[in-house]
mmCIF file of C-alpha atoms in Angstrom:
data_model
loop_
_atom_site.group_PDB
_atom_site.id
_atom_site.type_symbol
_atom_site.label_atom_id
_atom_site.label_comp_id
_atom_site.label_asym_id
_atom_site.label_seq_id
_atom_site.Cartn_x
_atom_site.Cartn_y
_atom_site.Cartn_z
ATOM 1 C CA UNK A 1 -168.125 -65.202 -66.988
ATOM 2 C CA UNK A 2 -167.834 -62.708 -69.680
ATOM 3 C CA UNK A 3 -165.487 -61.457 -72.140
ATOM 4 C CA UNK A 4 -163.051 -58.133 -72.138
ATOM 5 C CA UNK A 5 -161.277 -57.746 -75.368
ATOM 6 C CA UNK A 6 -158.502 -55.869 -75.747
ATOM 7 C CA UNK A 7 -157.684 -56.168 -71.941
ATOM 8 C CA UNK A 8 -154.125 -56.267 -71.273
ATOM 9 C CA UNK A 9 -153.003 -58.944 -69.462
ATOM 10 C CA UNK A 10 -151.484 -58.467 -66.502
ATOM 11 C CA UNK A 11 -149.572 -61.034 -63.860
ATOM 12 C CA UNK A 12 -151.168 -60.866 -60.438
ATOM 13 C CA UNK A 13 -149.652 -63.384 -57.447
ATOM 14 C CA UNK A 14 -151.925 -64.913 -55.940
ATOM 15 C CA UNK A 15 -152.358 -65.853 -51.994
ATOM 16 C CA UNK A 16 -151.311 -69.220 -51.637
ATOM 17 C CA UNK A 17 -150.120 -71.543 -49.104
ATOM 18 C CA UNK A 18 -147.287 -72.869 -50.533
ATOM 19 C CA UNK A 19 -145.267 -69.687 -51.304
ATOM 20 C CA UNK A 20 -141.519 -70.963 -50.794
ATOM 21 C CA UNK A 21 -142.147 -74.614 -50.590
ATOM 22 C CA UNK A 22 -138.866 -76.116 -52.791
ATOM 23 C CA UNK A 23 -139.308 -78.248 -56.313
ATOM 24 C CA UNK A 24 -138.795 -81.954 -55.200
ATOM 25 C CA UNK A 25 -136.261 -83.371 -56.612
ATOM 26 C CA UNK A 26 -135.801 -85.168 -59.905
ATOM 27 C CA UNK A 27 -137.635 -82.304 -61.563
ATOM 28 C CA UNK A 28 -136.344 -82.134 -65.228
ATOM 29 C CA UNK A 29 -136.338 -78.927 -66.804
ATOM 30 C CA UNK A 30 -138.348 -78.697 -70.192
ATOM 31 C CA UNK A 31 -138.216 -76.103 -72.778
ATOM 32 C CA UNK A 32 -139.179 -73.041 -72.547
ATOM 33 C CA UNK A 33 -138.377 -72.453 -69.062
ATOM 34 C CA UNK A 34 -140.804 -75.400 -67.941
ATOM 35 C CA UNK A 35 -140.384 -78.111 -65.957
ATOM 36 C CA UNK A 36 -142.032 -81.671 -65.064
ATOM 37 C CA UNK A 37 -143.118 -82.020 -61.664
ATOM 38 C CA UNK A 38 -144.133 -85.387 -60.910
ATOM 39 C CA UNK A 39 -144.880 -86.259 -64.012
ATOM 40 C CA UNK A 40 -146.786 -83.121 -64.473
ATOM 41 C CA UNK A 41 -145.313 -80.893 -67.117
ATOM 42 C CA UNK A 42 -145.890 -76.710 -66.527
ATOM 43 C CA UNK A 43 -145.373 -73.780 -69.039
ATOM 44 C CA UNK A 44 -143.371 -72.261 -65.976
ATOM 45 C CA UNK A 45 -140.399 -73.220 -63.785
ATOM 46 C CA UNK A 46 -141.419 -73.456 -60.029
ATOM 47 C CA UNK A 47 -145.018 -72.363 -60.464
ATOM 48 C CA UNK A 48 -148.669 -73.968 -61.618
ATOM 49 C CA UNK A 49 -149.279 -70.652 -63.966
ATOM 50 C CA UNK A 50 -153.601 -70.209 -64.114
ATOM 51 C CA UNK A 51 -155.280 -67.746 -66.148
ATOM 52 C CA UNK A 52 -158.738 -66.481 -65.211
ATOM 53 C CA UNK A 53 -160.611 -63.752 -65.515
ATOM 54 C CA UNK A 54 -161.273 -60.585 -63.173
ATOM 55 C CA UNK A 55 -163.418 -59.781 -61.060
ATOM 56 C CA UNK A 56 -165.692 -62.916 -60.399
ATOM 57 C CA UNK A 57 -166.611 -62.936 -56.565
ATOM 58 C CA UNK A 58 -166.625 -65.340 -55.274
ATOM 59 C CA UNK A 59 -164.265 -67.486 -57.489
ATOM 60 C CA UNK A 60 -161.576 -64.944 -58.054
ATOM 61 C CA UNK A 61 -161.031 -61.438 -57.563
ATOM 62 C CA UNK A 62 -158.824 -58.663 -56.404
ATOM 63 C CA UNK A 63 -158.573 -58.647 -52.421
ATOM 64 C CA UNK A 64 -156.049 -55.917 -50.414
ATOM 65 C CA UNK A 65 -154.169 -56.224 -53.350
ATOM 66 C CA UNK A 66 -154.144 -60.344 -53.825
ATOM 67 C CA UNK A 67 -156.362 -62.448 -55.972
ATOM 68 C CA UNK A 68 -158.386 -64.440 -54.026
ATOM 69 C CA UNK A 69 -161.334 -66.250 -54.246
ATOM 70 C CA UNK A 70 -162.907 -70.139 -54.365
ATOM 71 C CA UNK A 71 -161.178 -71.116 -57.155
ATOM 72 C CA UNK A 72 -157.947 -69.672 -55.866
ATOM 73 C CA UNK A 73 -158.024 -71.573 -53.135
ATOM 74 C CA UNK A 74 -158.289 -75.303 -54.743
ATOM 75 C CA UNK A 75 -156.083 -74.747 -57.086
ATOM 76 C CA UNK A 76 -153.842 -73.767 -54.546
ATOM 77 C CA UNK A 77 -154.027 -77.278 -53.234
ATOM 78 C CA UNK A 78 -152.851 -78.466 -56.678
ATOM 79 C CA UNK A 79 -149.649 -76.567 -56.501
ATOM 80 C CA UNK A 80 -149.360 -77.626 -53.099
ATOM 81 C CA UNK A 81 -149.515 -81.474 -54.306
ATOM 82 C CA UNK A 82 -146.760 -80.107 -56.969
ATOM 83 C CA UNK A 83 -144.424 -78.293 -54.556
ATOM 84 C CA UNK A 84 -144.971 -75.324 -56.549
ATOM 85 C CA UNK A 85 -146.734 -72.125 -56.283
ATOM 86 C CA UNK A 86 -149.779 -70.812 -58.212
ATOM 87 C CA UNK A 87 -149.141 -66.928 -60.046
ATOM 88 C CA UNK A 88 -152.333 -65.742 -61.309
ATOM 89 C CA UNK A 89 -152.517 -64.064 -64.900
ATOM 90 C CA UNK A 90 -155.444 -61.876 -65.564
ATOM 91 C CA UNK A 91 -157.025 -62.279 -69.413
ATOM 92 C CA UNK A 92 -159.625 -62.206 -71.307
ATOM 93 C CA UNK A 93 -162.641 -64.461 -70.984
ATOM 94 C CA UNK A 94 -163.132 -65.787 -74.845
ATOM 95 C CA UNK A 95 -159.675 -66.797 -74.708
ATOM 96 C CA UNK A 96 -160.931 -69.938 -72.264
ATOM 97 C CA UNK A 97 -163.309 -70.702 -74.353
ATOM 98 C CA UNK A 98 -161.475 -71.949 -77.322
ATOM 99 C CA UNK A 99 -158.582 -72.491 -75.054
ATOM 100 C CA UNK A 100 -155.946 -69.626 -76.550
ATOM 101 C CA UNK A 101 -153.559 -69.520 -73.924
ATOM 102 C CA UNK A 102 -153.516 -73.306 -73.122
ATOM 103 C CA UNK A 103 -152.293 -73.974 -76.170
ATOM 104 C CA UNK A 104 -149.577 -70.681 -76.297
ATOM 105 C CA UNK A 105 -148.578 -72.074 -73.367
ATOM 106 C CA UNK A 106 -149.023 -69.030 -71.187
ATOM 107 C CA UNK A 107 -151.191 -70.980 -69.054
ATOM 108 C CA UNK A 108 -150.993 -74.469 -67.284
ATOM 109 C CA UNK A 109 -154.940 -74.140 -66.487
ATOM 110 C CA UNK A 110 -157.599 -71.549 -66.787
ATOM 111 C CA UNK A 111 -159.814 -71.098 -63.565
ATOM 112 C CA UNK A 112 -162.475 -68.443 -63.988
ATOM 113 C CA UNK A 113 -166.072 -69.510 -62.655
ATOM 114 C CA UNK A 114 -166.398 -71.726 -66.159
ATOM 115 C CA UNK A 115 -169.341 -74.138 -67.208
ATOM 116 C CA UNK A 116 -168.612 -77.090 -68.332
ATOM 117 C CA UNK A 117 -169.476 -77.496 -71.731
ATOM 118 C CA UNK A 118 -169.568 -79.874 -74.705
ATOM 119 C CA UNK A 119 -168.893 -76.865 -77.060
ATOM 120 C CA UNK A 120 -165.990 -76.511 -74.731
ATOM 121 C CA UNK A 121 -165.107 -79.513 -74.856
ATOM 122 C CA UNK A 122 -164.208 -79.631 -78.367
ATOM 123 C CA UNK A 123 -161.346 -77.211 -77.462
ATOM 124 C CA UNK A 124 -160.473 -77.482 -73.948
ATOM 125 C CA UNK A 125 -160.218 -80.871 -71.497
ATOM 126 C CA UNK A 126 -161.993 -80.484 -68.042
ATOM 127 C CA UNK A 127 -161.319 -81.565 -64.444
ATOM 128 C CA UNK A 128 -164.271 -83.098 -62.782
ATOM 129 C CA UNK A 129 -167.176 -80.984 -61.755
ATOM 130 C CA UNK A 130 -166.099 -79.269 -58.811
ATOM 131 C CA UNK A 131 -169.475 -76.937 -58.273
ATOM 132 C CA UNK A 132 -172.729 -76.916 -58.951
ATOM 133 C CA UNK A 133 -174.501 -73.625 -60.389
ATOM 134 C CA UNK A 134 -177.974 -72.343 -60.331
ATOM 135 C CA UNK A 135 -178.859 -68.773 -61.680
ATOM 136 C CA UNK A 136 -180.558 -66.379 -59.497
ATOM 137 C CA UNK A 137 -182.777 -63.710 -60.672
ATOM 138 C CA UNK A 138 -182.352 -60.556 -58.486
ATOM 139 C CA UNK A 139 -184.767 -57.294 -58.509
ATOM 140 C CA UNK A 140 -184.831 -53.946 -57.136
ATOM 141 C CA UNK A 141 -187.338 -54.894 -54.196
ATOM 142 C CA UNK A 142 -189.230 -51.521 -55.262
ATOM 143 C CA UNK A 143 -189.672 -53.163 -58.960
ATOM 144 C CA UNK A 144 -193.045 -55.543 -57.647
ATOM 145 C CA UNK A 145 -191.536 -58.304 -59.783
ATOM 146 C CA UNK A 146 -192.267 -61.961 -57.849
ATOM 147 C CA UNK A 147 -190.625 -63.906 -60.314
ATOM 148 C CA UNK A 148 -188.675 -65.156 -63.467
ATOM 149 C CA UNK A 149 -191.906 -65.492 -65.252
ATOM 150 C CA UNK A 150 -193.041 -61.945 -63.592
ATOM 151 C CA UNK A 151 -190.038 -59.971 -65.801
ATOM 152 C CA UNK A 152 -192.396 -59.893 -69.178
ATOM 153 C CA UNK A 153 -191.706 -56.321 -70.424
ATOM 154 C CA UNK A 154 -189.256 -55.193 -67.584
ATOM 155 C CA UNK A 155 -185.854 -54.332 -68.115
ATOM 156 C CA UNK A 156 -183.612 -57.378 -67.721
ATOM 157 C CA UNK A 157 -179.973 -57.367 -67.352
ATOM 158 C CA UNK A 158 -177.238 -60.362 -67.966
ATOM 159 C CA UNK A 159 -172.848 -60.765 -68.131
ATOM 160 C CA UNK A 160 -172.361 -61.067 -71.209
ATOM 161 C CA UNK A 161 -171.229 -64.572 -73.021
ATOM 162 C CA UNK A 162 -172.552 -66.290 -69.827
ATOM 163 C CA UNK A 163 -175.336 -69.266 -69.348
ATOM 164 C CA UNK A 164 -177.670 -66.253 -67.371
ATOM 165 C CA UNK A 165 -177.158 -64.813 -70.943
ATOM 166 C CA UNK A 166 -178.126 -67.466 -73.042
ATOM 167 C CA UNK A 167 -181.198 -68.707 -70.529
ATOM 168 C CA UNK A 168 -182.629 -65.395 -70.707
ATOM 169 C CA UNK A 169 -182.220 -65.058 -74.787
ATOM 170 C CA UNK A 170 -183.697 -68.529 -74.817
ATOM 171 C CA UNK A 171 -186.607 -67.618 -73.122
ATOM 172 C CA UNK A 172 -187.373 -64.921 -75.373
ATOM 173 C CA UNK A 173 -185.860 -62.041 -73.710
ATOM 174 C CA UNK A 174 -183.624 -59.405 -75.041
ATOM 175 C CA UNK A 175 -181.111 -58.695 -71.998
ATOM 176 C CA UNK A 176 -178.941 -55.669 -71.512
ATOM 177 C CA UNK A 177 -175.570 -57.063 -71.874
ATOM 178 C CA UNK A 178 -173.081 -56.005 -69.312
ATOM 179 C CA UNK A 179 -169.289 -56.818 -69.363
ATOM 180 C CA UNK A 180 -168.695 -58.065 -65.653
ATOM 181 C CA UNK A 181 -170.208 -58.980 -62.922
ATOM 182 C CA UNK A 182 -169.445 -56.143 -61.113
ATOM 183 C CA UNK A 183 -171.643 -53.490 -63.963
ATOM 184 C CA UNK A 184 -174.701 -55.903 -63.600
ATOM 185 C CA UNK A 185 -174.699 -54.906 -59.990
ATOM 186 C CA UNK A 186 -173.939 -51.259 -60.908
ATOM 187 C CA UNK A 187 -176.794 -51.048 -63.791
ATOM 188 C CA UNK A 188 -179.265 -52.777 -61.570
ATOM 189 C CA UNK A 189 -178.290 -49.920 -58.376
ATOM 190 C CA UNK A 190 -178.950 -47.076 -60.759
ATOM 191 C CA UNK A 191 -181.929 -48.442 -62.782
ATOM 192 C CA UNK A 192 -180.921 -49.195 -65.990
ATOM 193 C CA UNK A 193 -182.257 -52.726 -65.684
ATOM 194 C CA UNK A 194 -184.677 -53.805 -62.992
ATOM 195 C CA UNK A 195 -184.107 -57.742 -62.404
ATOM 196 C CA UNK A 196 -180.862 -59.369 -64.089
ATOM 197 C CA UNK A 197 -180.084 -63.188 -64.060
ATOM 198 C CA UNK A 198 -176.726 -64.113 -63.068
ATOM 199 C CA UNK A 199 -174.784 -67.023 -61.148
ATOM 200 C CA UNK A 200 -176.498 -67.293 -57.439
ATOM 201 C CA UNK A 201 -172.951 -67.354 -56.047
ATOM 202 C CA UNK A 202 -172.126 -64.145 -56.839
ATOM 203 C CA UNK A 203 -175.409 -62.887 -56.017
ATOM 204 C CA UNK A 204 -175.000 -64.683 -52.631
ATOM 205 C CA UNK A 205 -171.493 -62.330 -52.094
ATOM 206 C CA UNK A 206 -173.347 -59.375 -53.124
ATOM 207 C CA UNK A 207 -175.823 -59.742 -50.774
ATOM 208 C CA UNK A 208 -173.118 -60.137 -47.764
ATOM 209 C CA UNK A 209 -173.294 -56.179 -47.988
ATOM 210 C CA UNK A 210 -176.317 -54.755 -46.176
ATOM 211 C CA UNK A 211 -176.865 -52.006 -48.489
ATOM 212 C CA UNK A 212 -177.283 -54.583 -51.264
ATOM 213 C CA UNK A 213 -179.604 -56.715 -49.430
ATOM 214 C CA UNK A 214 -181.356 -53.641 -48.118
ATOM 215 C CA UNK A 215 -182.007 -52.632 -51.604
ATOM 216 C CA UNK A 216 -182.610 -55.971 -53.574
ATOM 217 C CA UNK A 217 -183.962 -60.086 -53.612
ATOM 218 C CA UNK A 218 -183.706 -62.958 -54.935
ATOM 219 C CA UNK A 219 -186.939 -64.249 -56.211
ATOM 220 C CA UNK A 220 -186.197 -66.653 -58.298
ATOM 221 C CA UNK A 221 -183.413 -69.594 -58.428
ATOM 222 C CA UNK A 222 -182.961 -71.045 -61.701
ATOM 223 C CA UNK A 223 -181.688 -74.770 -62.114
ATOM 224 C CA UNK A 224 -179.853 -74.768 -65.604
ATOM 225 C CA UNK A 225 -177.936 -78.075 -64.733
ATOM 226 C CA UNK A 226 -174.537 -75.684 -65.016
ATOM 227 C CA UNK A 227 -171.398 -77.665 -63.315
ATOM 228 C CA UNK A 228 -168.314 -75.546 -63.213
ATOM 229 C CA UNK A 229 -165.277 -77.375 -64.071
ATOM 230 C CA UNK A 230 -161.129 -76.055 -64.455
ATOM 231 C CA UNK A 231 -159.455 -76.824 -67.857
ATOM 232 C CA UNK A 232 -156.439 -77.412 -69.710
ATOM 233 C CA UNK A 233 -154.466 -77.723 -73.055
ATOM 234 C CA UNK A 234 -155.859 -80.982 -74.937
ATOM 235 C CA UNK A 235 -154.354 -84.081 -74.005
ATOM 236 C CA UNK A 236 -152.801 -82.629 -70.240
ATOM 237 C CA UNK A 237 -154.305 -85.817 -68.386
ATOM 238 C CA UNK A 238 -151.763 -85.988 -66.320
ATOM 239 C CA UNK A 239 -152.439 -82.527 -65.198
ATOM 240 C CA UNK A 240 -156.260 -83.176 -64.959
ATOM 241 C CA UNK A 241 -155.654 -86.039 -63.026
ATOM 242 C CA UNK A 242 -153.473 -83.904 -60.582
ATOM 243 C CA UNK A 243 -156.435 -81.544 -60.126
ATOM 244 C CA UNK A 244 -158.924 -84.325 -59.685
ATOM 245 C CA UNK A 245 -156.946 -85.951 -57.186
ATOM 246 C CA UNK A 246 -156.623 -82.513 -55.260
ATOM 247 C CA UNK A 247 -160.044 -82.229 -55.210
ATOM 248 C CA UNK A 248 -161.352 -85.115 -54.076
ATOM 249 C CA UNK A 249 -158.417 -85.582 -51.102
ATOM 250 C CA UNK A 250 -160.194 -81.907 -50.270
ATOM 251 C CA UNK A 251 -163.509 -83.278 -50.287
ATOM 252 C CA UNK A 252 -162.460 -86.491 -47.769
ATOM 253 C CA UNK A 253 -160.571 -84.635 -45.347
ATOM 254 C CA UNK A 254 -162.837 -81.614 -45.036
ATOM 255 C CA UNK A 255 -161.070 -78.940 -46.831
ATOM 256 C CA UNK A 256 -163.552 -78.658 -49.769
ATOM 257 C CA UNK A 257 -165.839 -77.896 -46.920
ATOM 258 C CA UNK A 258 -164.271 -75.040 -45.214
ATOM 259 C CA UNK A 259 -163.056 -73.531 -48.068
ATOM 260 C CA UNK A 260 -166.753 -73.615 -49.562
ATOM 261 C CA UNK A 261 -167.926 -72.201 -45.987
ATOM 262 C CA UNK A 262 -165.301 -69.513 -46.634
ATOM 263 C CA UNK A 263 -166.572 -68.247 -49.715
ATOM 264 C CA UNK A 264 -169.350 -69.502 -50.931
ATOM 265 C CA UNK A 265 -171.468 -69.680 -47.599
ATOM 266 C CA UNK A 266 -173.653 -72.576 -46.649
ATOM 267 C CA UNK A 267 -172.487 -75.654 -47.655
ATOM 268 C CA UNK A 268 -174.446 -77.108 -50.078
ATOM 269 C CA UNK A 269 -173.384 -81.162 -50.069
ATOM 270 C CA UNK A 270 -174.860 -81.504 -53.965
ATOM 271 C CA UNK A 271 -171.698 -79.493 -54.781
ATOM 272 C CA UNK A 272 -169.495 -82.279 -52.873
ATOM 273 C CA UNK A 273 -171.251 -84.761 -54.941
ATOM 274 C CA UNK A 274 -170.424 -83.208 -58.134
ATOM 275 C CA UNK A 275 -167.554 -84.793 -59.454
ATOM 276 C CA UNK A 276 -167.417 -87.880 -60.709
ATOM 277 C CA UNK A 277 -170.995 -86.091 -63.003
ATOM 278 C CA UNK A 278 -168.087 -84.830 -65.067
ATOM 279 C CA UNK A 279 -170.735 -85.911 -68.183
ATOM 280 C CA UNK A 280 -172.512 -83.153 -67.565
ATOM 281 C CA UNK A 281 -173.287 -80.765 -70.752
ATOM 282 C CA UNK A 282 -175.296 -77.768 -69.674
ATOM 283 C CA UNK A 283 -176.388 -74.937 -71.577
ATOM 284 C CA UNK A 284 -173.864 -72.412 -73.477
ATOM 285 C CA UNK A 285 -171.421 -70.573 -71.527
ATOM 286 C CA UNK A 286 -171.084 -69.330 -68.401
#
């Protein structure tokens, strides 16, 4: 994921399935306007408050007007647990990095495509692992390049502040840094860059599109160990262990499943297996 600054946040609602449902009872109101919900407490009365970052298909973006998206969608289980519903506040990317508006309060989690990091974990705490990232290397299928190690003096283009970033620098390339997903796509279609590195997710949802898959491949998959992971204000644990638990009910009773099916596509069962690895330290940011 990358970083906007200067973006003004804005409050988008997002699609979720428990629109309406009532607080349970007992709920004691905190300051602030927040509340504990099962022992949970949230910046927000009535709602599990989430700040990510837009766009990031397939995680999280702007659909007919909703936010929508992978992430979305579990964490919509959460607030379902809660008996609350889950608003959406669009922000910039650096903020979840040092954690910003967890600890404003603004935010009862951030969910934006992030790796989990030990960097990040200096500032942030993490749910388990919930996916499991590679980085795919996609080319103009005119360009003749067959490979990661094939880009040696071609144009190569990155999101800035992301792992696809820091693999290519690390290799000894000097990428074009775009700000979002969505102008790597754009400067790869009109030939500023001819191959860029990014998360294969979103490369799998740009590829959905025939004109995109008419016009580029994937020639290389990258395994950088990345495990993406949701995270809160230091110390939350009783929030992290409300997302945990909402993850792995989904994984038991099949929802993980469908809702990877959904929009991710194939389901990989490596991803399943992911938490639980919530070790994991991969490379830099993503």
């Amino acid at each position: 994921m990358n970083t906007v600054l200067g973006r003004r946040a804005r409050i988008l609602a997002a699609t979720t399935a428990t629109a309406g449902l009532v607080l349970v009872a007992g709920c004691s109101s905190g300051d602030g306007g927040g509340e504990t919900v099962k022992g949970v407490s949230i910046v927000k009365a009535g709602q599990l408050t989430t700040c990510t970052h837009l766009p990031y298909p397939p995680f999280q973006s702007e659909i007919d007007g909703k936010v929508q998206g992978f992430d979305v969608a579990l964490i919509d289980l959460v607030a379902k647990d809660l008996g609350v519903k889950q608003d959406i506040l669009d922000t910039p990317f650096e903020n979840f990095k040092t954690g910003a508006f967890l600890n404003s309060g603004e935010c009862d989690l951030a969910a934006a495509g992030m790796t989990i990091t030990d960097e990040r974990k200096k500032n942030v705490d993490f749910s388990d692992p919930y996916f499991d990232a590679t980085q795919a290397v996609l080319v103009d299928k005119k360009s003749g390049i067959g490979s990661f190690d094939a880009l040696k003096g071609k144009k190569l283009g990155a999101q800035a502040q992301t792992t696809g970033e820091e693999y290519a620098k690390g290799k000894g390339f000097d990428p074009v840094s775009f700000e979002s997903s969505d102008a790597v796509l754009n400067g790869l279609r009109t030939g500023q860059v001819q191959a860029v590195v990014i998360d294969y997710p979103v490369v799998q949802g740009w590829l959905k599109d025939k004109a995109n898959a008419d016009a580029f491949q994937v020639v290389d998959n990258l395994n950088t160990g990345e495990q993406y992971g949701f995270s809160v204000k230091k110390g939350n644990t009783e929030l992290v262990k409300a997302i945990n638990k909402a993850l792995a009910d989904a994984k038991a009773d099949g929802t993980y499943k469908k809702l990877y099916e959904q929009w991710i596509g194939p389901y990989d069962e490596g991803a399943a297996n992911a938490a639980g690895a919530a070790s994991a330290s991969p490379s830099a940011a993503s």
